[in-house]
Amino acid sequence: MSLTPVESTLFARRSVRAFAPDPVPRADIERLLRAARSAPSGANLQPGRFHVLTGAPLAALSAELVAASESGRPMVSEYSYFPQPMPADLKAKQRAAGYALYASLGIGRRDVDARRNQFNANYRFFDAPVGVVVSIRRDMGKGCFMDLGMSIMAFMLAAEGMGYASCGIGALANHADVAQAHLDLPEDELIVCGLALGRAEPDAPVNAVRTLRDAPEDFATLRGFT
């Protein structure tokens, strides 16, 4: 059975962590933002805001985030991304993904400095030409986070369809206060994550990393089918 265009785009999309320096035109960004707003939204609240930076503004924010990370200051994320404590089965997935990433870069398990430097690439938006800071109003309910997630995915799928690559950056929330102050966001905005966007660097080993996805029988039940 052949794949539909939507399936082909879904299966082709992956997290890219090395980008070509080619700029992204403003018109393309506006197309992606319109795609993001096409996502389903309960009561049509359309939660979340996308703060898009390139050039000098992106470089300035990246420098401040890297400096915050290297200073050793405490992380200030205002929400829990992972379960605490992490169950063993999920910890195994996390370790496998991390091992594949660092192995592709030739970084050993005990090379603490290289691992820290690579983690700081999150705060440089992986040197992509475009960085996006995603925020949501603090008074939104948990369901609105679900709607925002669908909006982010719509943005990423539209980018894939236009020949761009992307990567979500949950680590941005570790220094949310730095980004919030730098962007002069109001206090009622909570920073959720970042996004890196641009053309993928085709020869970068890190972009060859593929993580495994669960099979349907591992996460779904089907009843009444023959």
PDB file of N, CA and C in Angstrom, residues 137-212:
ATOM      1  N   ARG A 137      -0.102  31.442  27.842  1.00  0.00           N
ATOM      2  CA  ARG A 137      -0.573  32.168  29.017  1.00  0.00           C
ATOM      3  C   ARG A 137      -0.626  31.245  30.229  1.00  0.00           C
ATOM      4  N   ARG A 138      -0.208  31.760  31.366  1.00  0.00           N
ATOM      5  CA  ARG A 138      -0.136  30.949  32.578  1.00  0.00           C
ATOM      6  C   ARG A 138      -1.506  30.455  33.047  1.00  0.00           C
ATOM      7  N   ASP A 139      -2.559  31.179  32.690  1.00  0.00           N
ATOM      8  CA  ASP A 139      -3.875  30.795  33.193  1.00  0.00           C
ATOM      9  C   ASP A 139      -4.563  29.755  32.310  1.00  0.00           C
ATOM     10  N   MET A 140      -3.887  29.291  31.265  1.00  0.00           N
ATOM     11  CA  MET A 140      -4.479  28.265  30.415  1.00  0.00           C
ATOM     12  C   MET A 140      -4.468  26.912  31.129  1.00  0.00           C
ATOM     13  N   GLY A 141      -5.482  26.098  30.865  1.00  0.00           N
ATOM     14  CA  GLY A 141      -5.565  24.777  31.466  1.00  0.00           C
ATOM     15  C   GLY A 141      -4.679  23.771  30.757  1.00  0.00           C
ATOM     16  N   LYS A 142      -4.584  22.560  31.318  1.00  0.00           N
ATOM     17  CA  LYS A 142      -3.723  21.533  30.743  1.00  0.00           C
ATOM     18  C   LYS A 142      -4.144  21.157  29.331  1.00  0.00           C
ATOM     19  N   GLY A 143      -5.422  21.210  29.049  1.00  0.00           N
ATOM     20  CA  GLY A 143      -5.886  20.889  27.706  1.00  0.00           C
ATOM     21  C   GLY A 143      -5.328  21.839  26.667  1.00  0.00           C
ATOM     22  N   CYS A 144      -5.068  23.074  27.072  1.00  0.00           N
ATOM     23  CA  CYS A 144      -4.514  24.045  26.136  1.00  0.00           C
ATOM     24  C   CYS A 144      -3.073  23.712  25.775  1.00  0.00           C
ATOM     25  N   PHE A 145      -2.358  23.040  26.677  1.00  0.00           N
ATOM     26  CA  PHE A 145      -1.021  22.562  26.332  1.00  0.00           C
ATOM     27  C   PHE A 145      -1.113  21.516  25.226  1.00  0.00           C
ATOM     28  N   MET A 146      -2.138  20.682  25.268  1.00  0.00           N
ATOM     29  CA  MET A 146      -2.358  19.696  24.212  1.00  0.00           C
ATOM     30  C   MET A 146      -2.600  20.413  22.879  1.00  0.00           C
ATOM     31  N   ASP A 147      -3.435  21.443  22.910  1.00  0.00           N
ATOM     32  CA  ASP A 147      -3.706  22.197  21.683  1.00  0.00           C
ATOM     33  C   ASP A 147      -2.444  22.877  21.164  1.00  0.00           C
ATOM     34  N   LEU A 148      -1.636  23.402  22.077  1.00  0.00           N
ATOM     35  CA  LEU A 148      -0.394  24.035  21.671  1.00  0.00           C
ATOM     36  C   LEU A 148       0.547  23.020  21.041  1.00  0.00           C
ATOM     37  N   GLY A 149       0.592  21.807  21.607  1.00  0.00           N
ATOM     38  CA  GLY A 149       1.420  20.758  21.024  1.00  0.00           C
ATOM     39  C   GLY A 149       1.011  20.444  19.595  1.00  0.00           C
ATOM     40  N   MET A 150      -0.289  20.413  19.341  1.00  0.00           N
ATOM     41  CA  MET A 150      -0.747  20.161  17.975  1.00  0.00           C
ATOM     42  C   MET A 150      -0.365  21.312  17.052  1.00  0.00           C
ATOM     43  N   SER A 151      -0.384  22.515  17.584  1.00  0.00           N
ATOM     44  CA  SER A 151       0.014  23.680  16.795  1.00  0.00           C
ATOM     45  C   SER A 151       1.500  23.616  16.436  1.00  0.00           C
ATOM     46  N   ILE A 152       2.316  23.204  17.399  1.00  0.00           N
ATOM     47  CA  ILE A 152       3.748  23.047  17.141  1.00  0.00           C
ATOM     48  C   ILE A 152       3.977  21.968  16.082  1.00  0.00           C
ATOM     49  N   MET A 153       3.253  20.856  16.188  1.00  0.00           N
ATOM     50  CA  MET A 153       3.409  19.792  15.204  1.00  0.00           C
ATOM     51  C   MET A 153       2.974  20.254  13.817  1.00  0.00           C
ATOM     52  N   ALA A 154       1.913  21.037  13.745  1.00  0.00           N
ATOM     53  CA  ALA A 154       1.471  21.573  12.452  1.00  0.00           C
ATOM     54  C   ALA A 154       2.565  22.442  11.849  1.00  0.00           C
ATOM     55  N   PHE A 155       3.223  23.239  12.678  1.00  0.00           N
ATOM     56  CA  PHE A 155       4.335  24.081  12.230  1.00  0.00           C
ATOM     57  C   PHE A 155       5.457  23.209  11.665  1.00  0.00           C
ATOM     58  N   MET A 156       5.812  22.142  12.392  1.00  0.00           N
ATOM     59  CA  MET A 156       6.905  21.265  11.983  1.00  0.00           C
ATOM     60  C   MET A 156       6.577  20.498  10.696  1.00  0.00           C
ATOM     61  N   LEU A 157       5.350  20.034  10.591  1.00  0.00           N
ATOM     62  CA  LEU A 157       4.970  19.285   9.383  1.00  0.00           C
ATOM     63  C   LEU A 157       4.937  20.201   8.165  1.00  0.00           C
ATOM     64  N   ALA A 158       4.439  21.409   8.357  1.00  0.00           N
ATOM     65  CA  ALA A 158       4.444  22.358   7.246  1.00  0.00           C
ATOM     66  C   ALA A 158       5.877  22.677   6.828  1.00  0.00           C
ATOM     67  N   ALA A 159       6.778  22.796   7.817  1.00  0.00           N
ATOM     68  CA  ALA A 159       8.187  23.047   7.505  1.00  0.00           C
ATOM     69  C   ALA A 159       8.766  21.893   6.696  1.00  0.00           C
ATOM     70  N   GLU A 160       8.484  20.680   7.111  1.00  0.00           N
ATOM     71  CA  GLU A 160       8.961  19.504   6.374  1.00  0.00           C
ATOM     72  C   GLU A 160       8.453  19.523   4.941  1.00  0.00           C
ATOM     73  N   GLY A 161       7.196  19.849   4.774  1.00  0.00           N
ATOM     74  CA  GLY A 161       6.609  19.888   3.442  1.00  0.00           C
ATOM     75  C   GLY A 161       7.206  20.961   2.556  1.00  0.00           C
ATOM     76  N   MET A 162       7.773  22.011   3.168  1.00  0.00           N
ATOM     77  CA  MET A 162       8.389  23.097   2.409  1.00  0.00           C
ATOM     78  C   MET A 162       9.888  22.906   2.227  1.00  0.00           C
ATOM     79  N   GLY A 163      10.396  21.757   2.678  1.00  0.00           N
ATOM     80  CA  GLY A 163      11.818  21.479   2.504  1.00  0.00           C
ATOM     81  C   GLY A 163      12.693  21.956   3.637  1.00  0.00           C
ATOM     82  N   TYR A 164      12.086  22.382   4.738  1.00  0.00           N
ATOM     83  CA  TYR A 164      12.851  22.814   5.902  1.00  0.00           C
ATOM     84  C   TYR A 164      12.936  21.683   6.925  1.00  0.00           C
ATOM     85  N   ALA A 165      13.866  21.828   7.845  1.00  0.00           N
ATOM     86  CA  ALA A 165      14.021  20.896   8.950  1.00  0.00           C
ATOM     87  C   ALA A 165      13.791  21.646  10.248  1.00  0.00           C
ATOM     88  N   SER A 166      13.509  20.891  11.303  1.00  0.00           N
ATOM     89  CA  SER A 166      13.220  21.533  12.581  1.00  0.00           C
ATOM     90  C   SER A 166      13.628  20.620  13.725  1.00  0.00           C
ATOM     91  N   CYS A 167      13.662  21.206  14.911  1.00  0.00           N
ATOM     92  CA  CYS A 167      13.925  20.432  16.127  1.00  0.00           C
ATOM     93  C   CYS A 167      13.276  21.149  17.297  1.00  0.00           C
ATOM     94  N   GLY A 168      12.528  20.419  18.086  1.00  0.00           N
ATOM     95  CA  GLY A 168      11.988  20.985  19.313  1.00  0.00           C
ATOM     96  C   GLY A 168      13.084  21.088  20.365  1.00  0.00           C
ATOM     97  N   ILE A 169      12.987  22.098  21.225  1.00  0.00           N
ATOM     98  CA  ILE A 169      14.020  22.341  22.234  1.00  0.00           C
ATOM     99  C   ILE A 169      13.351  22.520  23.590  1.00  0.00           C
ATOM    100  N   GLY A 170      13.073  21.397  24.250  1.00  0.00           N
ATOM    101  CA  GLY A 170      12.483  21.473  25.575  1.00  0.00           C
ATOM    102  C   GLY A 170      13.416  22.107  26.591  1.00  0.00           C
ATOM    103  N   ALA A 171      14.737  21.968  26.355  1.00  0.00           N
ATOM    104  CA  ALA A 171      15.725  22.499  27.302  1.00  0.00           C
ATOM    105  C   ALA A 171      15.643  24.007  27.460  1.00  0.00           C
ATOM    106  N   LEU A 172      15.029  24.681  26.506  1.00  0.00           N
ATOM    107  CA  LEU A 172      14.927  26.142  26.609  1.00  0.00           C
ATOM    108  C   LEU A 172      14.224  26.559  27.896  1.00  0.00           C
ATOM    109  N   ALA A 173      13.276  25.737  28.340  1.00  0.00           N
ATOM    110  CA  ALA A 173      12.536  26.075  29.551  1.00  0.00           C
ATOM    111  C   ALA A 173      13.413  26.029  30.797  1.00  0.00           C
ATOM    112  N   ASN A 174      14.607  25.396  30.704  1.00  0.00           N
ATOM    113  CA  ASN A 174      15.504  25.352  31.863  1.00  0.00           C
ATOM    114  C   ASN A 174      15.956  26.747  32.293  1.00  0.00           C
ATOM    115  N   HIS A 175      16.000  27.661  31.329  1.00  0.00           N
ATOM    116  CA  HIS A 175      16.383  29.047  31.630  1.00  0.00           C
ATOM    117  C   HIS A 175      15.313  29.986  31.073  1.00  0.00           C
ATOM    118  N   ALA A 176      14.081  29.628  31.382  1.00  0.00           N
ATOM    119  CA  ALA A 176      12.940  30.389  30.871  1.00  0.00           C
ATOM    120  C   ALA A 176      12.980  31.845  31.303  1.00  0.00           C
ATOM    121  N   ASP A 177      13.455  32.091  32.516  1.00  0.00           N
ATOM    122  CA  ASP A 177      13.481  33.476  33.001  1.00  0.00           C
ATOM    123  C   ASP A 177      14.430  34.347  32.180  1.00  0.00           C
ATOM    124  N   VAL A 178      15.524  33.760  31.710  1.00  0.00           N
ATOM    125  CA  VAL A 178      16.480  34.498  30.887  1.00  0.00           C
ATOM    126  C   VAL A 178      15.834  34.887  29.560  1.00  0.00           C
ATOM    127  N   ALA A 179      15.184  33.907  28.924  1.00  0.00           N
ATOM    128  CA  ALA A 179      14.527  34.185  27.650  1.00  0.00           C
ATOM    129  C   ALA A 179      13.379  35.168  27.833  1.00  0.00           C
ATOM    130  N   GLN A 180      12.636  35.013  28.927  1.00  0.00           N
ATOM    131  CA  GLN A 180      11.492  35.897  29.167  1.00  0.00           C
ATOM    132  C   GLN A 180      11.935  37.348  29.335  1.00  0.00           C
ATOM    133  N   ALA A 181      12.999  37.544  30.090  1.00  0.00           N
ATOM    134  CA  ALA A 181      13.496  38.899  30.292  1.00  0.00           C
ATOM    135  C   ALA A 181      14.093  39.461  29.003  1.00  0.00           C
ATOM    136  N   HIS A 182      14.836  38.638  28.284  1.00  0.00           N
ATOM    137  CA  HIS A 182      15.471  39.105  27.053  1.00  0.00           C
ATOM    138  C   HIS A 182      14.434  39.541  26.028  1.00  0.00           C
ATOM    139  N   LEU A 183      13.340  38.772  25.938  1.00  0.00           N
ATOM    140  CA  LEU A 183      12.298  39.086  24.953  1.00  0.00           C
ATOM    141  C   LEU A 183      11.268  40.065  25.485  1.00  0.00           C
ATOM    142  N   ASP A 184      11.409  40.450  26.763  1.00  0.00           N
ATOM    143  CA  ASP A 184      10.483  41.387  27.402  1.00  0.00           C
ATOM    144  C   ASP A 184       9.047  40.875  27.324  1.00  0.00           C
ATOM    145  N   LEU A 185       8.886  39.584  27.629  1.00  0.00           N
ATOM    146  CA  LEU A 185       7.553  38.999  27.625  1.00  0.00           C
ATOM    147  C   LEU A 185       6.832  39.337  28.917  1.00  0.00           C
ATOM    148  N   PRO A 186       5.525  39.498  28.869  1.00  0.00           N
ATOM    149  CA  PRO A 186       4.777  39.820  30.088  1.00  0.00           C
ATOM    150  C   PRO A 186       4.819  38.667  31.089  1.00  0.00           C
ATOM    151  N   GLU A 187       4.597  38.974  32.342  1.00  0.00           N
ATOM    152  CA  GLU A 187       4.682  37.981  33.405  1.00  0.00           C
ATOM    153  C   GLU A 187       3.639  36.873  33.252  1.00  0.00           C
ATOM    154  N   ASP A 188       2.554  37.162  32.550  1.00  0.00           N
ATOM    155  CA  ASP A 188       1.520  36.132  32.421  1.00  0.00           C
ATOM    156  C   ASP A 188       1.819  35.139  31.299  1.00  0.00           C
ATOM    157  N   GLU A 189       2.992  35.251  30.655  1.00  0.00           N
ATOM    158  CA  GLU A 189       3.406  34.293  29.630  1.00  0.00           C
ATOM    159  C   GLU A 189       4.384  33.285  30.238  1.00  0.00           C
ATOM    160  N   LEU A 190       4.151  32.001  30.001  1.00  0.00           N
ATOM    161  CA  LEU A 190       5.025  30.933  30.462  1.00  0.00           C
ATOM    162  C   LEU A 190       5.736  30.347  29.245  1.00  0.00           C
ATOM    163  N   ILE A 191       7.055  30.297  29.273  1.00  0.00           N
ATOM    164  CA  ILE A 191       7.805  29.743  28.143  1.00  0.00           C
ATOM    165  C   ILE A 191       7.744  28.228  28.197  1.00  0.00           C
ATOM    166  N   VAL A 192       7.344  27.626  27.086  1.00  0.00           N
ATOM    167  CA  VAL A 192       7.145  26.182  27.010  1.00  0.00           C
ATOM    168  C   VAL A 192       8.358  25.484  26.401  1.00  0.00           C
ATOM    169  N   CYS A 193       8.847  25.984  25.275  1.00  0.00           N
ATOM    170  CA  CYS A 193       9.937  25.315  24.578  1.00  0.00           C
ATOM    171  C   CYS A 193      10.492  26.241  23.499  1.00  0.00           C
ATOM    172  N   GLY A 194      11.481  25.752  22.801  1.00  0.00           N
ATOM    173  CA  GLY A 194      11.997  26.443  21.637  1.00  0.00           C
ATOM    174  C   GLY A 194      11.892  25.561  20.414  1.00  0.00           C
ATOM    175  N   LEU A 195      12.128  26.142  19.252  1.00  0.00           N
ATOM    176  CA  LEU A 195      12.181  25.411  17.990  1.00  0.00           C
ATOM    177  C   LEU A 195      13.350  25.943  17.179  1.00  0.00           C
ATOM    178  N   ALA A 196      14.084  25.049  16.558  1.00  0.00           N
ATOM    179  CA  ALA A 196      15.113  25.429  15.596  1.00  0.00           C
ATOM    180  C   ALA A 196      14.572  25.140  14.205  1.00  0.00           C
ATOM    181  N   LEU A 197      14.852  26.040  13.255  1.00  0.00           N
ATOM    182  CA  LEU A 197      14.296  25.902  11.906  1.00  0.00           C
ATOM    183  C   LEU A 197      15.316  26.336  10.866  1.00  0.00           C
ATOM    184  N   GLY A 198      15.406  25.571   9.802  1.00  0.00           N
ATOM    185  CA  GLY A 198      16.278  25.928   8.686  1.00  0.00           C
ATOM    186  C   GLY A 198      16.409  24.759   7.735  1.00  0.00           C
ATOM    187  N   ARG A 199      17.359  24.838   6.838  1.00  0.00           N
ATOM    188  CA  ARG A 199      17.658  23.721   5.947  1.00  0.00           C
ATOM    189  C   ARG A 199      18.632  22.785   6.660  1.00  0.00           C
ATOM    190  N   ALA A 200      18.387  21.497   6.566  1.00  0.00           N
ATOM    191  CA  ALA A 200      19.274  20.527   7.206  1.00  0.00           C
ATOM    192  C   ALA A 200      20.633  20.508   6.527  1.00  0.00           C
ATOM    193  N   GLU A 201      21.678  20.382   7.328  1.00  0.00           N
ATOM    194  CA  GLU A 201      23.028  20.168   6.798  1.00  0.00           C
ATOM    195  C   GLU A 201      23.120  18.692   6.392  1.00  0.00           C
ATOM    196  N   PRO A 202      23.163  18.379   5.100  1.00  0.00           N
ATOM    197  CA  PRO A 202      22.984  16.991   4.659  1.00  0.00           C
ATOM    198  C   PRO A 202      24.074  16.033   5.102  1.00  0.00           C
ATOM    199  N   ASP A 203      25.300  16.516   5.289  1.00  0.00           N
ATOM    200  CA  ASP A 203      26.410  15.619   5.599  1.00  0.00           C
ATOM    201  C   ASP A 203      26.732  15.524   7.085  1.00  0.00           C
ATOM    202  N   ALA A 204      25.956  16.163   7.923  1.00  0.00           N
ATOM    203  CA  ALA A 204      26.234  16.134   9.364  1.00  0.00           C
ATOM    204  C   ALA A 204      25.854  14.775   9.942  1.00  0.00           C
ATOM    205  N   PRO A 205      26.787  14.061  10.586  1.00  0.00           N
ATOM    206  CA  PRO A 205      26.465  12.735  11.148  1.00  0.00           C
ATOM    207  C   PRO A 205      25.301  12.763  12.130  1.00  0.00           C
ATOM    208  N   VAL A 206      25.177  13.850  12.891  1.00  0.00           N
ATOM    209  CA  VAL A 206      24.116  13.903  13.891  1.00  0.00           C
ATOM    210  C   VAL A 206      22.735  13.855  13.245  1.00  0.00           C
ATOM    211  N   ASN A 207      22.632  14.295  11.990  1.00  0.00           N
ATOM    212  CA  ASN A 207      21.337  14.288  11.315  1.00  0.00           C
ATOM    213  C   ASN A 207      20.953  12.907  10.788  1.00  0.00           C
ATOM    214  N   ALA A 208      21.870  11.953  10.901  1.00  0.00           N
ATOM    215  CA  ALA A 208      21.555  10.591  10.477  1.00  0.00           C
ATOM    216  C   ALA A 208      20.937   9.762  11.602  1.00  0.00           C
ATOM    217  N   VAL A 209      20.885  10.338  12.808  1.00  0.00           N
ATOM    218  CA  VAL A 209      20.337   9.599  13.955  1.00  0.00           C
ATOM    219  C   VAL A 209      18.837   9.392  13.779  1.00  0.00           C
ATOM    220  N   ARG A 210      18.394   8.175  13.995  1.00  0.00           N
ATOM    221  CA  ARG A 210      16.968   7.858  13.955  1.00  0.00           C
ATOM    222  C   ARG A 210      16.593   7.139  15.246  1.00  0.00           C
ATOM    223  N   THR A 211      15.579   7.598  15.905  1.00  0.00           N
ATOM    224  CA  THR A 211      15.093   6.914  17.100  1.00  0.00           C
ATOM    225  C   THR A 211      13.942   6.000  16.720  1.00  0.00           C
ATOM    226  N   LEU A 212      13.841   4.885  17.446  1.00  0.00           N
ATOM    227  CA  LEU A 212      12.792   3.906  17.163  1.00  0.00           C
ATOM    228  C   LEU A 212      11.462   4.389  17.722  1.00  0.00           C
TER     229      LEU A 212
END
